[in-house]
Coordinates of C-alpha atoms and ligand atoms in Angstrom, one line a residue:
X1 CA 104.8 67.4 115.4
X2 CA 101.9 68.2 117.7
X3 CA 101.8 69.9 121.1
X4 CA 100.6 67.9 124.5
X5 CA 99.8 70.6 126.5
X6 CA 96.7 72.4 126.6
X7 CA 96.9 76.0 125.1
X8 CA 94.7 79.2 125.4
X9 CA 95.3 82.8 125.7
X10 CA 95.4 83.3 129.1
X11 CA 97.3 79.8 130.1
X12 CA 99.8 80.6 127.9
X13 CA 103.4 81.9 129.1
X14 CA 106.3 82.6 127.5
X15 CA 108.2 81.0 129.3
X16 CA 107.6 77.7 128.4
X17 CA 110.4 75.8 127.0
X18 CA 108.4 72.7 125.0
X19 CA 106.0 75.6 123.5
X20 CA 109.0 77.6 122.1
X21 CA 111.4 75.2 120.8
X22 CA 108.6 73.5 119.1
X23 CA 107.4 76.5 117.6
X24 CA 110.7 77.8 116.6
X25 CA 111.1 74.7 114.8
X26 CA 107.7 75.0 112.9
X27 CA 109.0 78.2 112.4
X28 CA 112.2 77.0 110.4
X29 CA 110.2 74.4 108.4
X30 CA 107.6 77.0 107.3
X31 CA 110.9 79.7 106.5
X32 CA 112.4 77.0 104.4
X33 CA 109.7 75.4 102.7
X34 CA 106.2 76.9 102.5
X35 CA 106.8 80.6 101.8
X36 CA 106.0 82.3 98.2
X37 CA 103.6 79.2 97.4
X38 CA 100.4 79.9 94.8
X39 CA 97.2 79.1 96.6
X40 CA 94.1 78.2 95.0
X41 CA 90.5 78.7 95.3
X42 CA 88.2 76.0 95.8
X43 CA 85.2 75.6 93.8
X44 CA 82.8 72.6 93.5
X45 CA 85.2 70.4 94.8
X46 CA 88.2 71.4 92.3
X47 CA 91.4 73.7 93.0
X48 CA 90.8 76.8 90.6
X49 CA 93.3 79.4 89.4
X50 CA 92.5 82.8 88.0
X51 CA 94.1 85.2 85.2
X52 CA 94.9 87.3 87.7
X53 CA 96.9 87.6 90.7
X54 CA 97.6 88.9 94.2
X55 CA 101.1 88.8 95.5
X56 CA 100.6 88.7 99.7
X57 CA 103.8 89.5 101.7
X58 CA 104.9 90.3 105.0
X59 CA 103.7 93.0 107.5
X60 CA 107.6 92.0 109.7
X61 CA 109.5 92.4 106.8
X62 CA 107.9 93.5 103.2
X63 CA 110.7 91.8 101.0
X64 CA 109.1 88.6 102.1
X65 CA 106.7 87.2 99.8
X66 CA 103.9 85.1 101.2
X67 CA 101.9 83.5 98.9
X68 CA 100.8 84.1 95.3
X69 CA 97.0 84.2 95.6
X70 CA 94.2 84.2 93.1
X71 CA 91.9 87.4 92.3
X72 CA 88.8 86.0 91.5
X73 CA 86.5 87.5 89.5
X74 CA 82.5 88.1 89.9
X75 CA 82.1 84.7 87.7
X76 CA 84.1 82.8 90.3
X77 CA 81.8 83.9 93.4
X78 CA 78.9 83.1 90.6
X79 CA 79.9 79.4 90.2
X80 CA 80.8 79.1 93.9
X81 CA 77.0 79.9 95.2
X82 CA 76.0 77.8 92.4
X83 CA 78.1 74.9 93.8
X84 CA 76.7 75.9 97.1
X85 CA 73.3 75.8 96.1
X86 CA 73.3 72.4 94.2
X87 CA 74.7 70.5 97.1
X88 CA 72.4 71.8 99.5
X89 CA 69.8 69.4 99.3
X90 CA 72.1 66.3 99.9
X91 CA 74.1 67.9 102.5
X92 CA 71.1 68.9 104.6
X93 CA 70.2 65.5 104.2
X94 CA 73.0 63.9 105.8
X95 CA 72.5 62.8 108.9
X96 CA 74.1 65.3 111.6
X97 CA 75.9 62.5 113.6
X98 CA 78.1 62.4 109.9
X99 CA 78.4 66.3 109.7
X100 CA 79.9 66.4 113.4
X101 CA 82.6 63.6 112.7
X102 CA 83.8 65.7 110.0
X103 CA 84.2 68.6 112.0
X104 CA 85.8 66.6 114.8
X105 CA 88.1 65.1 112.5
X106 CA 89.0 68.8 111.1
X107 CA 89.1 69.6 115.2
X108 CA 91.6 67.1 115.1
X109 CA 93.6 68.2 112.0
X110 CA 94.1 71.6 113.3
X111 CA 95.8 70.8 116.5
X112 CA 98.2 68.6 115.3
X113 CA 98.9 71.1 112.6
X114 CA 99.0 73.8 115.2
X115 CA 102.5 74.8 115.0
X116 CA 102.9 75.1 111.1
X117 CA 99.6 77.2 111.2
X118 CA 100.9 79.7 113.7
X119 CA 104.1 80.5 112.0
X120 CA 102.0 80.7 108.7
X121 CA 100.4 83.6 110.7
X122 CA 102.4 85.0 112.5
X123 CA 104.0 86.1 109.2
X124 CA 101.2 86.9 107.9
X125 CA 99.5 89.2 110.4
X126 CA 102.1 90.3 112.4
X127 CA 100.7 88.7 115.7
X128 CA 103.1 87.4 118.5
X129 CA 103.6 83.6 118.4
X130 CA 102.0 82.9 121.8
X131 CA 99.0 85.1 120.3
X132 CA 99.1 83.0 117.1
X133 CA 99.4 79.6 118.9
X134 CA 96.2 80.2 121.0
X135 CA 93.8 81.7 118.0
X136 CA 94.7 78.4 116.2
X137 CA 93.5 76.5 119.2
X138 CA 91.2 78.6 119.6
X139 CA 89.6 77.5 115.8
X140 CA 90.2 73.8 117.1
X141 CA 87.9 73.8 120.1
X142 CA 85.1 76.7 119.0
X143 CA 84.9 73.4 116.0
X144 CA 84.5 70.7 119.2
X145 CA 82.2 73.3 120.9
X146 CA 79.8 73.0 117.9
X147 CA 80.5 69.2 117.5
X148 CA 79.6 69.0 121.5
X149 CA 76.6 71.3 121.0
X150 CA 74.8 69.4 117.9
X151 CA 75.0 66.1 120.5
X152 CA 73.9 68.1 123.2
X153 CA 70.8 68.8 121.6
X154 CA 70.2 66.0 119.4
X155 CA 71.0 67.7 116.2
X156 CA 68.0 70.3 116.7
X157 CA 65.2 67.9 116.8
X158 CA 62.8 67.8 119.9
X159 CA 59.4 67.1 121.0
X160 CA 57.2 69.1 122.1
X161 CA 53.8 69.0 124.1
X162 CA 50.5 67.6 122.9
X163 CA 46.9 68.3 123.0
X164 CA 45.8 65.4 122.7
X165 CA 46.9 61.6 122.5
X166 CA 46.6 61.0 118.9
X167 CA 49.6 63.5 118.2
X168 CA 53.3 64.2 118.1
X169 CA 54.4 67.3 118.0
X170 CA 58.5 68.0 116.9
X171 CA 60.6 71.1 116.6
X172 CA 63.1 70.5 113.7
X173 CA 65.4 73.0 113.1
X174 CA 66.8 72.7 109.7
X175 CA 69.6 74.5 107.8
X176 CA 68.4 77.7 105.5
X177 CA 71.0 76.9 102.4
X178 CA 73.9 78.7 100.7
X179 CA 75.7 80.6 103.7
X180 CA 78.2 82.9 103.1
X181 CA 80.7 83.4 105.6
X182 CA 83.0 87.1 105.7
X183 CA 85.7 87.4 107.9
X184 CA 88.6 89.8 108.9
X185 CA 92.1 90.0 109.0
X186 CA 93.1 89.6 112.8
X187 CA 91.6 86.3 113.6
X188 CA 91.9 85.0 110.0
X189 CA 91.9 81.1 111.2
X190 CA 88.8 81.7 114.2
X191 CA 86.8 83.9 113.0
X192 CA 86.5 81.6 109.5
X193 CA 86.6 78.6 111.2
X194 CA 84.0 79.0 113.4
X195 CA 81.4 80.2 111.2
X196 CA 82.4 77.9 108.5
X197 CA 81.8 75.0 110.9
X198 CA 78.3 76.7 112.6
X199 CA 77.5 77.4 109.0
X200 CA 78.4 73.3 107.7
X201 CA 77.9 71.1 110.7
X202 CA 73.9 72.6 110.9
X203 CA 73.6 71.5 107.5
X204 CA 74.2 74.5 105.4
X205 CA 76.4 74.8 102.7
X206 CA 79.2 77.4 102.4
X207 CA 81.0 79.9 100.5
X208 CA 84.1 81.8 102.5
X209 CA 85.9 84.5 101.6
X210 CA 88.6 85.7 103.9
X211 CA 90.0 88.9 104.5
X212 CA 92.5 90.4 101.3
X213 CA 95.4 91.1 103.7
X214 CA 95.3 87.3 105.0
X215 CA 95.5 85.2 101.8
X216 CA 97.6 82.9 102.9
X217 CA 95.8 81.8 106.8
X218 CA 92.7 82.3 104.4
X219 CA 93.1 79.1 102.1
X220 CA 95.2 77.4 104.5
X221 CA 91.7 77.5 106.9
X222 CA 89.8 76.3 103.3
X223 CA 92.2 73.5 102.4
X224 CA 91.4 72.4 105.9
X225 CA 87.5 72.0 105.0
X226 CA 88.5 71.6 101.4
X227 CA 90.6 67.7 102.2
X228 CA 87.8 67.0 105.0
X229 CA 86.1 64.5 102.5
X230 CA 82.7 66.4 102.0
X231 CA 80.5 66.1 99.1
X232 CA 81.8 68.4 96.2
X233 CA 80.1 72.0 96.6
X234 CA 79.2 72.0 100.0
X235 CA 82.3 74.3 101.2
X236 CA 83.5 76.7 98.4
X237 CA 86.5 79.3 99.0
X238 CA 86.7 82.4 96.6
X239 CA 89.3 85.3 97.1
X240 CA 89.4 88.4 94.9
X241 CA 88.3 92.6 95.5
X242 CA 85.5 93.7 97.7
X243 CA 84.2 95.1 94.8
X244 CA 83.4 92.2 92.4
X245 CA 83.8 89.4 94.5
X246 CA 82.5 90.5 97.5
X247 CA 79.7 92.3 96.1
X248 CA 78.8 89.1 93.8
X249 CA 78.7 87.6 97.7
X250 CA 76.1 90.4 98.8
X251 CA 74.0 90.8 95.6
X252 CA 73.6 86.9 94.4
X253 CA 69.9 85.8 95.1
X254 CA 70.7 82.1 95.7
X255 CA 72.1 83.0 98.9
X256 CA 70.4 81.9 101.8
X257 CA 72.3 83.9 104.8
X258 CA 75.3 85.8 105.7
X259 CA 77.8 85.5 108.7
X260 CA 80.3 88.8 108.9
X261 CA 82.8 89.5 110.9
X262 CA 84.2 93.5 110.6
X263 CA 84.1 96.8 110.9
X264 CA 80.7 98.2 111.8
X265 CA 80.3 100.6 108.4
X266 CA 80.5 97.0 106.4
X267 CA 78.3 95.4 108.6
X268 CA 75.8 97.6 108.5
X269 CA 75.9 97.5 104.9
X270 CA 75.6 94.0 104.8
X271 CA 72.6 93.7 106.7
X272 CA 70.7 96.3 105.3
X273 CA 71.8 94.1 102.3
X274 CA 69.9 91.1 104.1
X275 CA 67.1 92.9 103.6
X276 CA 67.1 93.7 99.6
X277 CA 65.8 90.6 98.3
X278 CA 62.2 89.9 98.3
X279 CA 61.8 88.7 101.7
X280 CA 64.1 89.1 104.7
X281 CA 67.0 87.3 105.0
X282 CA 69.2 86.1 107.9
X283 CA 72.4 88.0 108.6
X284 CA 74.9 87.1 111.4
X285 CA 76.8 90.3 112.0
X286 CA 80.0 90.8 114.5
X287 CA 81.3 94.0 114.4
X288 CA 83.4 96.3 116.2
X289 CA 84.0 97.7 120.0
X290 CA 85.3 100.6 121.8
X291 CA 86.0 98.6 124.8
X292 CA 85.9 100.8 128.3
X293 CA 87.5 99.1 131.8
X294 CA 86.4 100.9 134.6
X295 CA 89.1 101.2 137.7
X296 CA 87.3 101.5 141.2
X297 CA 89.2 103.1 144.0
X298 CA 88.4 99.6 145.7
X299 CA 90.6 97.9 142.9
X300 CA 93.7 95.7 143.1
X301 CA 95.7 98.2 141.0
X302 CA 98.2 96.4 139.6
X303 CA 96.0 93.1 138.3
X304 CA 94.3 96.2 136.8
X305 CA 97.2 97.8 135.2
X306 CA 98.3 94.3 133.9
X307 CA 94.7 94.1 132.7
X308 CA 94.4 96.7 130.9
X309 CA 97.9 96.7 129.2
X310 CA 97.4 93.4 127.8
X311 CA 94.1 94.0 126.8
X312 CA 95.2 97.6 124.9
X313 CA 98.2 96.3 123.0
X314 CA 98.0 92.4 122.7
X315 CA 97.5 92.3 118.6
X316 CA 98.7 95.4 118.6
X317 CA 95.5 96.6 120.2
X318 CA 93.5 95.0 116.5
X319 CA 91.3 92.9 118.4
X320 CA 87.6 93.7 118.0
X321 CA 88.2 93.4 122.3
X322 CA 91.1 95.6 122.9
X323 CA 90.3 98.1 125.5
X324 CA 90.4 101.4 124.4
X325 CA 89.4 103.2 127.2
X326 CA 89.8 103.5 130.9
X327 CA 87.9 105.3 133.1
X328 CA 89.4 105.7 137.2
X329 CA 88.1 106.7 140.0
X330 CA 90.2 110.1 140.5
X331 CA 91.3 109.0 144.2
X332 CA 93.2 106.1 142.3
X333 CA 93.6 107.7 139.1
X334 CA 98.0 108.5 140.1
X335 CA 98.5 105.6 141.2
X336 CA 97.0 103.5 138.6
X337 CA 98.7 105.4 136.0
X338 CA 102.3 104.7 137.3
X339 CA 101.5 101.5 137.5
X340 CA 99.9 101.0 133.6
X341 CA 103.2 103.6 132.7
X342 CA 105.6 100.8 134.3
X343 CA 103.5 97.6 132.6
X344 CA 103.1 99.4 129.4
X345 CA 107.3 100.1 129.4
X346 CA 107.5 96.8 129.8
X347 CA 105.6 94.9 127.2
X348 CA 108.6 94.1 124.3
X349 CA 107.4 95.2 120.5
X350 CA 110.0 92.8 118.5
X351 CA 110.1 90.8 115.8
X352 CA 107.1 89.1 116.1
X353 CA 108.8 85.4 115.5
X354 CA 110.9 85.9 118.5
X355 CA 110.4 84.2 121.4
X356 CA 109.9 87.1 123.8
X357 CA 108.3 89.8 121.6
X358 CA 104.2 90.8 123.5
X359 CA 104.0 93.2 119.9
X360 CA 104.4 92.5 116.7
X361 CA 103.4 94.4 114.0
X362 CA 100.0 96.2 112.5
X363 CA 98.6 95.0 109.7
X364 CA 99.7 96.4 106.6
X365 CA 100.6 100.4 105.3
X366 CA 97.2 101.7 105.7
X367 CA 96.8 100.6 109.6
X368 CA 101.3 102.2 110.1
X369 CA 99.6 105.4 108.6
X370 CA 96.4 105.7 110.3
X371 CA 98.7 105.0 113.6
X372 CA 100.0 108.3 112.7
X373 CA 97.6 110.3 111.9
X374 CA 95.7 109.5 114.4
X375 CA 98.8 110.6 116.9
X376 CA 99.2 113.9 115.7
X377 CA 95.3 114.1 116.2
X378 CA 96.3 113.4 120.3
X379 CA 99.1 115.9 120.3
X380 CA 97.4 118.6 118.8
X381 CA 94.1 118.3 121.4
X382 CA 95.4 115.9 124.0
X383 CA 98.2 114.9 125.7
X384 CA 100.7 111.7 125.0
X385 CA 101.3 110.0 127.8
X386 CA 103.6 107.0 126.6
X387 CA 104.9 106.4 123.0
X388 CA 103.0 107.0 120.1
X389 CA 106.0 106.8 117.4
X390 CA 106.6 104.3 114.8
X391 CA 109.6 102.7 115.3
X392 CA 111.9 102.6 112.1
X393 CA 115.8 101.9 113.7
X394 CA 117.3 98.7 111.6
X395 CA 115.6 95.4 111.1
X396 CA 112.4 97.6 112.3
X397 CA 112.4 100.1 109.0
X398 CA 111.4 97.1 107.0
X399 CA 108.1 96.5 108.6
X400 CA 105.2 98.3 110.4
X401 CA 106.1 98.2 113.7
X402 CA 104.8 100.9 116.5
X403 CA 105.2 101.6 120.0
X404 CA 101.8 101.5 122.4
X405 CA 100.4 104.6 123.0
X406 CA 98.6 106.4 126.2
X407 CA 96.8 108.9 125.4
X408 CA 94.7 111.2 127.8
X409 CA 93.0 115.3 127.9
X410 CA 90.4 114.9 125.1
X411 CA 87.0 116.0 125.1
X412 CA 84.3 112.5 125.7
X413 CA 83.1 113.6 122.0
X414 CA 86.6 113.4 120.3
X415 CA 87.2 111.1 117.7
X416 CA 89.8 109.2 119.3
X417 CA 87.1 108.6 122.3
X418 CA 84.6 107.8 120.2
X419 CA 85.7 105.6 117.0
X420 CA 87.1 102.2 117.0
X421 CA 91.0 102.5 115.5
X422 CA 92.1 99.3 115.8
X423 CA 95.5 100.3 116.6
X424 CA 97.3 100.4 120.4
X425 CA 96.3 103.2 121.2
X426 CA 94.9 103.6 124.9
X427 CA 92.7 106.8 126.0
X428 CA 93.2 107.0 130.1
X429 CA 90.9 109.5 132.2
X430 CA 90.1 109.6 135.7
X431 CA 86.1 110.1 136.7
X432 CA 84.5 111.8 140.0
X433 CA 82.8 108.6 140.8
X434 CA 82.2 105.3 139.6
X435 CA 78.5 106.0 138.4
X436 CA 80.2 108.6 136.5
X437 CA 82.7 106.2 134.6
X438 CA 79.9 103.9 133.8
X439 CA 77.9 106.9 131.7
X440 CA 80.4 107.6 130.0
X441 CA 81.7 103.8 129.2
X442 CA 78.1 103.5 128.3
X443 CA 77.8 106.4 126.2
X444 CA 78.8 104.4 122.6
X445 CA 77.3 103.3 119.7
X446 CA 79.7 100.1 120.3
X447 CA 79.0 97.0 123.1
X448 CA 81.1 94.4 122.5
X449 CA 82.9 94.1 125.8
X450 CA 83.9 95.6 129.0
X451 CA 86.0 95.1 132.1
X452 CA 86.1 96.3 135.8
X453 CA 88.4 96.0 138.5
X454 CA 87.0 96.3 142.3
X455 CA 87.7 94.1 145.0
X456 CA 84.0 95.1 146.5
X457 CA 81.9 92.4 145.2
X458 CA 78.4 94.6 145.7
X459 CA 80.6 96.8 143.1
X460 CA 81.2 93.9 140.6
X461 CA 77.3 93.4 140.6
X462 CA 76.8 96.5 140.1
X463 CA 79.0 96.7 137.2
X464 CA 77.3 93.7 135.5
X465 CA 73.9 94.8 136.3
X466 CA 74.7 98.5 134.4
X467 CA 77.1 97.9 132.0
X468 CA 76.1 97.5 128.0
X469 CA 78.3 94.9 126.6
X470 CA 77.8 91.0 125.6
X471 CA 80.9 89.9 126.9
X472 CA 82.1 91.4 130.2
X473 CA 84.8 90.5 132.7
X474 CA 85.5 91.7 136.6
X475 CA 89.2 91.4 137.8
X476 CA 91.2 90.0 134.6
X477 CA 94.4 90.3 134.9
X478 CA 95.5 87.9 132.0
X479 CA 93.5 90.3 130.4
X480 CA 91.0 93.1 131.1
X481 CA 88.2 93.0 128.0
X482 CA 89.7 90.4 125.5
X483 CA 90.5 86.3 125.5
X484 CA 87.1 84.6 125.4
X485 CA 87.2 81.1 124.9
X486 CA 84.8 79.2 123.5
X487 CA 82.8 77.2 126.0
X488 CA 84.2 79.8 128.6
X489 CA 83.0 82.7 127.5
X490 CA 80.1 83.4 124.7
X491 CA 81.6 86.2 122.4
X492 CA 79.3 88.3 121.3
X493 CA 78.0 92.2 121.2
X494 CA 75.3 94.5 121.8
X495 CA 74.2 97.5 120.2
X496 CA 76.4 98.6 117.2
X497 CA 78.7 95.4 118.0
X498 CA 76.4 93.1 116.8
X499 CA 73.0 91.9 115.5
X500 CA 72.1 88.5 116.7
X501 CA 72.3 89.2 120.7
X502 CA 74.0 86.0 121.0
X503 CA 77.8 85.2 120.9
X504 CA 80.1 82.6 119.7
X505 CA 81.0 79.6 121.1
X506 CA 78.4 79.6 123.4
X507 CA 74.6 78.6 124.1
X508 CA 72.9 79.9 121.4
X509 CA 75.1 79.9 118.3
X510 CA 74.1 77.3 116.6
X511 CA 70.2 77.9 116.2
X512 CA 70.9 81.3 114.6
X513 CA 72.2 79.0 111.4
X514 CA 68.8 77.4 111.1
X515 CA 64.8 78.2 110.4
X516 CA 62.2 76.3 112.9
X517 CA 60.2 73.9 111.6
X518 CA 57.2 72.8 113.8
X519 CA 55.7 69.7 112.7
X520 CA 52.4 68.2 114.0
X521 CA 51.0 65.0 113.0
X522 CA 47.8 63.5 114.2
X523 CA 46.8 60.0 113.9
Ligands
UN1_1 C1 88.2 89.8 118.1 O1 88.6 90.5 119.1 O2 88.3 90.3 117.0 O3 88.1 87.5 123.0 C2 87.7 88.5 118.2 C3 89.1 87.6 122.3 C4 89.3 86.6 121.2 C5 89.0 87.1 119.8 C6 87.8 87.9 119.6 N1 88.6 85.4 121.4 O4 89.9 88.5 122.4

């Protein structure tokens, strides 16, 4: 069954009867039928199985198995560059008219899949089902986007000037080979899909490893390019440790580029990595934020507090978006409080398959633990605002489920101020001034993105024109820092965020997956 309306993250609500009963439906046929499956790699064109495996289950409930994957070994991510590297020449070859009808038809595939996918993942990551619904959409039209932006330019290939009448001169931009493609746990389907398709539909070929906690959303985003019809080897999925596989993914000379999506230790890493062969490598890197809003005392409080409270807990504050800090103007800094206390009370943590539940769950033991940790940290040299407890009564004991935090009273040097956690935790200060709350927003290794709320548009310019983030929003109430949409808004970070200066979905995405070729020819 496939959906008619048109869904993102911020036009989404959930009270939309068609949306739930549809997904609740989805939901029953993925319950009854597609849980505890064994998924394969995909090698070469060919399904492959390993000795060993990895049992996935559920971050809602941990009785429930998932999937039995495969752990690959270093031979596996061997054999898939291999792959890669022999159908290179072919596939860049193709003409690029063919390579964005695939991707269109996989555009295609997606939404009418769009339900089953989502319940696939909201098991799997713990992610409400509105939040689950609009990444998978999400995938669908950051692959049209592409398919839209090969047209746009004619596949890359444009003339340029002449000296002389006896010339043409063309830029080509042509595809730099094997491309391996990283990506993380909280956008399993987007932040593969997207790359996959930059990666295929410029003419590269692929090798993708997903993230170990999402197995499942991770070959069901493979089988996806895996049935599209291409030419055996030219997209290759591998699963397995960090250790062997990934490292086989880092260390193999065939490969031509990298695209990660992660934390920014491992991205840093990998492009120091790019750099270890003998010459210099590509290496598109995403990595975190420590996203600030600032609240000026010209602001409409309470699209602010909204904001902000979706933005800080949506995902259970693990997007690399979520706003982690505020910073107020201190004339506003009561009121806005009472207002982000009273949203904050009101966003449900449930169940995440539930119709009505804003929270789900985090992500697997590790994230439940670090959650506390990091909240004894807050007690001990801060002050808790709101929540900051697992919560453990019934059905709730059987999964890692939390309650948003607000956190405030720590020095601008603390940990907690200064590190991404990836959890919903929320520090809140108030600032003298405005000039003030921009310092100290700016003072991070981190510039992914950013909000403000003012109602003073020389203030909003102001904000743009100072503040050090790629993707940056004034006045968002359906949410403060996260929800890009490709096409809408290029996602992308400065500094310690990222490394190409340009973001996804937008403009400039698809040259960074090709070299320039100038050619002249005089007659
Ligand atoms: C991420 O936050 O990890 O802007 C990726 C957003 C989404 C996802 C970004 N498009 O919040």
């Amino acid at each position: 069954m496939a959906l008619k309306m048109k869904i993102t993250y911020a036009t989404m609500s959930a009270d939309n009867e068609e949306l739930q009963s549809a997904f609740d439906e989805a939901f029953e046929k993925v319950k009854a039928s597609m849980l505890g499956v064994e998924v394969p790699m995909y090698i070469d064109g060919e399904k492959v199985y390993a000795d060993e495996k990895s049992i996935a289950y559920s971050p809602i409930d941990t009785r429930i198995h998932l999937c039995t994957a495969q752990k690959g070994t270093r031979e596996h991510a061997r054999a898939a560059v291999a792959a890669a590297k022999a159908a290179f020449k072919g596939w860049a070859a193709t003409p690029w008219q063919e390579r964005v009808a695939i991707m269109r038809r996989i555009a295609e595939k997606i939404s009418e899949n769009s339900l089953e996918l989502s319940a696939i993942m909201v098991m799997e990551v713990g992610k409400s089902r509105l939040e689950a619904l609009g990444e998978v959409e999400e995938t669908a039209d950051l692959l049209r986007y592409y398919a839209n932006a090969m047209e746009k330019n004619e596949g890359y290939i444009r003339e340029l000037g002449k000296l002389s009448d006896h010339e043409t001169n063309l830029s080509v931009l042509k595809p730099f080979g094997v491309w391996v493609v990283i990506s993380p746990f909280n956008f399993p389907m987007a932040l593969s899909g997207a790359p996959i398709c930059a990666a295929l539909i410029t003419g590269n070929t692929v090798v993708f490893k997903g993230a170990s906690s999402t197995l499942y959303t991770g070959w069901k985003t493979a089988e996806l390019f895996a049935e599209a019809g291409l030419p055996d080897g030219v997209f290759n999925y591998v699963s397995g440790p960090g250790r062997t596989v990934g490292q086989e993914l880092q260390d193999n000379p065939d490969i031509a580029g990298w695209t990660f999506t992660g934390s920014y230790e491992v991205g840093m890493q990998v492009a120091r990595n790019a750099l270890n062969g003998r010459y210099p490598k590509p290496a598109i890197i995403e990595m975190g934020g420590k996203n600030p809003v600032l609240v000026s005392r010209h602001a409409d409080l309470d699209k602010a507090a909204t904001g902000v409270a979706r933005s800080a807990f949506g995902l259970d504050g693990q997007k690399c978006s979520a706003c982690s800090r505020v910073y107020v103007e201190e004339k506003v800094y009561d009121q806005f409080l009472a207002l982000l206390l009273e949203k904050t009370a009101a966003l449900k943590v449930g169940n995440p398959t539930a119709r009505d539940a804003f929270m789900g769950t985090v992500i697997d033991k590790g994230a439940y633990e670090d959650y506390q940790r990091y909240m004894e940290i807050a007690r001990r040299d801060g002050q808790v605002l709101f929540g900051g407890n697992p919560i453990t009564e019934g059905d709730f004991s059987r999964g890692y489920y939390v309650q948003p935090a607000i956190i405030t009273g720590l020095p601008d040097d603390h940990e907690l101020v200064k590190n991404e956690l990836f959890l919903p935790i929320l520090y809140v200060t108030k600032v003298k001034n405005l000039e003030e709350g921009m310092a100290k927003a700016n003072d991070t290794v981190y510039g992914l993105t950013a909000g403000f709320f003012s109602e003073d548009k020389a203030e909003v310019k102001w904000f743009f024109d100072n503040i050090e983030a790629g993707t940056t929003y004034a006045n968002r109430r359906s949410g403060a820092t996260t929800g890009a949409w490709p096409g809408v808004q290029a996602f992308g970070g400065w500094k310690g965020s990222g490394m190409s200066g340009k973001g996804v979905g937008g403009l400039y995405t698809l040259p960074l997956y090709m070299h320039e070729q100038s050619q002249t020819v005089i007659e």
